[in-house]
Amino acid sequence: MPHDQQHTHQPASPATVQLNHTAVHASDRHLSAEFIAGILGLEVGAPFGPFLPVDLGNGVTLDYYEKRDEPIQSQHYAFLVPDEEFDTMIARLETVGVTYYADPRRTEPGRINRLFGGRGAYFDDPDGHNMEIMTRPYIRP
């Protein structure tokens, strides 16, 4: 096998691999990008080709992409947010009339959870994506 086709099997260091951006399908990219930016207290960036970006604080961009030819498949997006901004985000959801839930199955409307010593809530964006805000990351085994 030629040298340039050989593959090394050394894994990358987790510190060197970072999520940079992800496409979020939306029936109206402006509506969805403005919605999440408004709840999180962020701004919508300038259009980039067919994408409308919302830059998050850790270098990751949600690139909203309009998809009108088929139903939007619901995805889950979880945002680690500062504890001191959590109440403001909940108030923004209440202001726009979006119900939030303590649990992903949506059995506890208007309530928050206190997982891992923090606070969290789930809510839908305009296309039914399951959004989550949380103040503490999950503790994984």
PDB file of C-alpha atoms in Angstrom:
ATOM      1  CA  MET A   1       0.000   0.000   0.000  1.00  0.00           C
ATOM      2  CA  PRO A   2       1.431   3.429  -0.897  1.00  0.00           C
ATOM      3  CA  HIS A   3       2.549   5.512   2.067  1.00  0.00           C
ATOM      4  CA  ASP A   4      -0.080   8.232   1.519  1.00  0.00           C
ATOM      5  CA  GLN A   5      -2.885   5.676   1.757  1.00  0.00           C
ATOM      6  CA  GLN A   6      -1.776   4.199   5.059  1.00  0.00           C
ATOM      7  CA  HIS A   7      -3.910   5.156   8.008  1.00  0.00           C
ATOM      8  CA  THR A   8      -2.538   5.598  11.464  1.00  0.00           C
ATOM      9  CA  HIS A   9      -4.784   4.403  14.240  1.00  0.00           C
ATOM     10  CA  GLN A  10      -3.641   6.768  16.923  1.00  0.00           C
ATOM     11  CA  PRO A  11      -6.706   8.480  18.381  1.00  0.00           C
ATOM     12  CA  ALA A  12      -6.826  12.257  18.472  1.00  0.00           C
ATOM     13  CA  SER A  13      -6.557  13.914  21.833  1.00  0.00           C
ATOM     14  CA  PRO A  14     -10.030  14.982  23.028  1.00  0.00           C
ATOM     15  CA  ALA A  15      -8.579  18.446  23.649  1.00  0.00           C
ATOM     16  CA  THR A  16      -7.802  18.842  19.929  1.00  0.00           C
ATOM     17  CA  VAL A  17     -11.257  17.971  18.561  1.00  0.00           C
ATOM     18  CA  GLN A  18     -13.972  20.584  18.954  1.00  0.00           C
ATOM     19  CA  LEU A  19     -17.417  21.038  17.450  1.00  0.00           C
ATOM     20  CA  ASN A  20     -17.194  24.109  15.220  1.00  0.00           C
ATOM     21  CA  HIS A  21     -20.688  24.394  13.731  1.00  0.00           C
ATOM     22  CA  THR A  22     -23.805  22.403  13.061  1.00  0.00           C
ATOM     23  CA  ALA A  23     -26.674  22.937  10.660  1.00  0.00           C
ATOM     24  CA  VAL A  24     -30.098  23.358  12.245  1.00  0.00           C
ATOM     25  CA  HIS A  25     -32.972  22.765   9.832  1.00  0.00           C
ATOM     26  CA  ALA A  26     -35.802  25.272  10.020  1.00  0.00           C
ATOM     27  CA  SER A  27     -38.921  26.032   8.018  1.00  0.00           C
ATOM     28  CA  ASP A  28     -38.074  29.746   8.469  1.00  0.00           C
ATOM     29  CA  ARG A  29     -34.407  30.305   9.255  1.00  0.00           C
ATOM     30  CA  HIS A  30     -34.955  33.912  10.358  1.00  0.00           C
ATOM     31  CA  LEU A  31     -37.766  33.036  12.773  1.00  0.00           C
ATOM     32  CA  SER A  32     -35.869  30.116  14.341  1.00  0.00           C
ATOM     33  CA  ALA A  33     -32.500  31.881  14.587  1.00  0.00           C
ATOM     34  CA  GLU A  34     -34.105  34.993  16.099  1.00  0.00           C
ATOM     35  CA  PHE A  35     -36.072  32.829  18.539  1.00  0.00           C
ATOM     36  CA  ILE A  36     -33.086  30.988  20.038  1.00  0.00           C
ATOM     37  CA  ALA A  37     -30.870  34.073  19.951  1.00  0.00           C
ATOM     38  CA  GLY A  38     -33.567  36.007  21.794  1.00  0.00           C
ATOM     39  CA  ILE A  39     -34.029  33.364  24.497  1.00  0.00           C
ATOM     40  CA  LEU A  40     -30.283  32.938  25.039  1.00  0.00           C
ATOM     41  CA  GLY A  41     -29.498  36.666  24.849  1.00  0.00           C
ATOM     42  CA  LEU A  42     -27.366  36.318  21.704  1.00  0.00           C
ATOM     43  CA  GLU A  43     -27.376  37.936  18.286  1.00  0.00           C
ATOM     44  CA  VAL A  44     -28.035  36.491  14.862  1.00  0.00           C
ATOM     45  CA  GLY A  45     -25.056  36.905  12.544  1.00  0.00           C
ATOM     46  CA  ALA A  46     -24.959  37.946   8.910  1.00  0.00           C
ATOM     47  CA  PRO A  47     -26.116  35.327   6.402  1.00  0.00           C
ATOM     48  CA  PHE A  48     -23.385  32.951   5.230  1.00  0.00           C
ATOM     49  CA  GLY A  49     -24.534  31.402   1.963  1.00  0.00           C
ATOM     50  CA  PRO A  50     -27.794  29.572   2.740  1.00  0.00           C
ATOM     51  CA  PHE A  51     -27.068  29.669   6.476  1.00  0.00           C
ATOM     52  CA  LEU A  52     -28.077  32.136   9.166  1.00  0.00           C
ATOM     53  CA  PRO A  53     -25.610  31.772  12.056  1.00  0.00           C
ATOM     54  CA  VAL A  54     -26.050  32.151  15.788  1.00  0.00           C
ATOM     55  CA  ASP A  55     -22.622  32.225  17.434  1.00  0.00           C
ATOM     56  CA  LEU A  56     -22.424  30.626  20.861  1.00  0.00           C
ATOM     57  CA  GLY A  57     -19.871  31.649  23.478  1.00  0.00           C
ATOM     58  CA  ASN A  58     -17.554  28.669  23.008  1.00  0.00           C
ATOM     59  CA  GLY A  59     -16.748  29.056  19.312  1.00  0.00           C
ATOM     60  CA  VAL A  60     -19.623  26.859  18.111  1.00  0.00           C
ATOM     61  CA  THR A  61     -22.080  28.226  15.578  1.00  0.00           C
ATOM     62  CA  LEU A  62     -25.656  27.079  15.000  1.00  0.00           C
ATOM     63  CA  ASP A  63     -26.133  27.523  11.254  1.00  0.00           C
ATOM     64  CA  TYR A  64     -29.853  27.782  10.545  1.00  0.00           C
ATOM     65  CA  TYR A  65     -30.716  26.296   7.166  1.00  0.00           C
ATOM     66  CA  GLU A  66     -34.129  26.695   5.604  1.00  0.00           C
ATOM     67  CA  LYS A  67     -35.724  23.435   4.536  1.00  0.00           C
ATOM     68  CA  ARG A  68     -39.215  23.758   3.114  1.00  0.00           C
ATOM     69  CA  ASP A  69     -39.565  20.623   0.974  1.00  0.00           C
ATOM     70  CA  GLU A  70     -40.081  18.150   3.819  1.00  0.00           C
ATOM     71  CA  PRO A  71     -41.018  18.128   7.501  1.00  0.00           C
ATOM     72  CA  ILE A  72     -38.335  19.187   9.959  1.00  0.00           C
ATOM     73  CA  GLN A  73     -36.942  16.243  11.926  1.00  0.00           C
ATOM     74  CA  SER A  74     -36.814  17.220  15.599  1.00  0.00           C
ATOM     75  CA  GLN A  75     -33.329  17.287  17.115  1.00  0.00           C
ATOM     76  CA  HIS A  76     -32.084  17.985  20.650  1.00  0.00           C
ATOM     77  CA  TYR A  77     -29.784  20.908  21.463  1.00  0.00           C
ATOM     78  CA  ALA A  78     -28.577  21.522  25.024  1.00  0.00           C
ATOM     79  CA  PHE A  79     -27.015  24.824  26.088  1.00  0.00           C
ATOM     80  CA  LEU A  80     -24.826  25.257  29.151  1.00  0.00           C
ATOM     81  CA  VAL A  81     -25.757  28.736  30.393  1.00  0.00           C
ATOM     82  CA  PRO A  82     -24.502  30.934  33.239  1.00  0.00           C
ATOM     83  CA  ASP A  83     -26.470  30.431  36.440  1.00  0.00           C
ATOM     84  CA  GLU A  84     -26.994  34.191  36.783  1.00  0.00           C
ATOM     85  CA  GLU A  85     -28.718  34.342  33.362  1.00  0.00           C
ATOM     86  CA  PHE A  86     -31.005  31.316  33.812  1.00  0.00           C
ATOM     87  CA  ASP A  87     -33.917  33.233  35.392  1.00  0.00           C
ATOM     88  CA  THR A  88     -33.755  35.832  32.615  1.00  0.00           C
ATOM     89  CA  MET A  89     -33.985  33.099  29.983  1.00  0.00           C
ATOM     90  CA  ILE A  90     -36.982  31.536  31.733  1.00  0.00           C
ATOM     91  CA  ALA A  91     -38.614  34.983  31.856  1.00  0.00           C
ATOM     92  CA  ARG A  92     -38.007  35.404  28.108  1.00  0.00           C
ATOM     93  CA  LEU A  93     -39.741  32.060  27.446  1.00  0.00           C
ATOM     94  CA  GLU A  94     -42.698  33.196  29.552  1.00  0.00           C
ATOM     95  CA  THR A  95     -42.814  36.561  27.749  1.00  0.00           C
ATOM     96  CA  VAL A  96     -43.099  34.899  24.322  1.00  0.00           C
ATOM     97  CA  GLY A  97     -45.598  32.323  25.622  1.00  0.00           C
ATOM     98  CA  VAL A  98     -43.400  29.246  25.219  1.00  0.00           C
ATOM     99  CA  THR A  99     -43.988  26.516  27.796  1.00  0.00           C
ATOM    100  CA  TYR A 100     -40.904  25.086  29.442  1.00  0.00           C
ATOM    101  CA  TYR A 101     -40.661  21.793  31.253  1.00  0.00           C
ATOM    102  CA  ALA A 102     -38.525  20.238  33.994  1.00  0.00           C
ATOM    103  CA  ASP A 103     -38.216  16.995  32.036  1.00  0.00           C
ATOM    104  CA  PRO A 104     -37.687  15.978  28.401  1.00  0.00           C
ATOM    105  CA  ARG A 105     -40.939  13.960  28.358  1.00  0.00           C
ATOM    106  CA  ARG A 106     -42.829  17.181  29.096  1.00  0.00           C
ATOM    107  CA  THR A 107     -44.759  15.927  32.113  1.00  0.00           C
ATOM    108  CA  GLU A 108     -43.837  18.901  34.334  1.00  0.00           C
ATOM    109  CA  PRO A 109     -44.868  22.139  32.547  1.00  0.00           C
ATOM    110  CA  GLY A 110     -43.807  25.466  34.023  1.00  0.00           C
ATOM    111  CA  ARG A 111     -41.217  23.803  36.259  1.00  0.00           C
ATOM    112  CA  ILE A 112     -37.437  23.496  36.179  1.00  0.00           C
ATOM    113  CA  ASN A 113     -35.149  20.667  37.223  1.00  0.00           C
ATOM    114  CA  ARG A 114     -32.203  20.751  39.621  1.00  0.00           C
ATOM    115  CA  LEU A 115     -29.985  18.106  38.057  1.00  0.00           C
ATOM    116  CA  PHE A 116     -26.373  17.828  39.230  1.00  0.00           C
ATOM    117  CA  GLY A 117     -26.726  20.799  41.575  1.00  0.00           C
ATOM    118  CA  GLY A 118     -27.771  23.184  38.827  1.00  0.00           C
ATOM    119  CA  ARG A 119     -30.998  24.243  37.164  1.00  0.00           C
ATOM    120  CA  GLY A 120     -32.417  23.224  33.811  1.00  0.00           C
ATOM    121  CA  ALA A 121     -35.445  23.353  31.549  1.00  0.00           C
ATOM    122  CA  TYR A 122     -36.629  22.008  28.193  1.00  0.00           C
ATOM    123  CA  PHE A 123     -38.647  23.864  25.553  1.00  0.00           C
ATOM    124  CA  ASP A 124     -39.508  23.680  21.864  1.00  0.00           C
ATOM    125  CA  ASP A 125     -38.284  26.063  19.208  1.00  0.00           C
ATOM    126  CA  PRO A 126     -40.664  27.112  16.371  1.00  0.00           C
ATOM    127  CA  ASP A 127     -39.939  23.890  14.431  1.00  0.00           C
ATOM    128  CA  GLY A 128     -40.228  21.530  17.390  1.00  0.00           C
ATOM    129  CA  HIS A 129     -36.532  21.105  18.102  1.00  0.00           C
ATOM    130  CA  ASN A 130     -36.137  20.044  21.741  1.00  0.00           C
ATOM    131  CA  MET A 131     -34.035  22.800  23.314  1.00  0.00           C
ATOM    132  CA  GLU A 132     -32.513  22.556  26.787  1.00  0.00           C
ATOM    133  CA  ILE A 133     -30.893  25.152  28.992  1.00  0.00           C
ATOM    134  CA  MET A 134     -28.858  23.988  31.971  1.00  0.00           C
ATOM    135  CA  THR A 135     -26.508  25.619  34.437  1.00  0.00           C
ATOM    136  CA  ARG A 136     -24.393  22.535  35.237  1.00  0.00           C
ATOM    137  CA  PRO A 137     -23.104  19.919  32.799  1.00  0.00           C
ATOM    138  CA  TYR A 138     -24.255  16.362  33.261  1.00  0.00           C
ATOM    139  CA  ILE A 139     -21.990  14.194  35.377  1.00  0.00           C
ATOM    140  CA  ARG A 140     -21.245  11.169  33.246  1.00  0.00           C
ATOM    141  CA  PRO A 141     -19.971   7.848  34.596  1.00  0.00           C
TER     142      PRO A 141
END
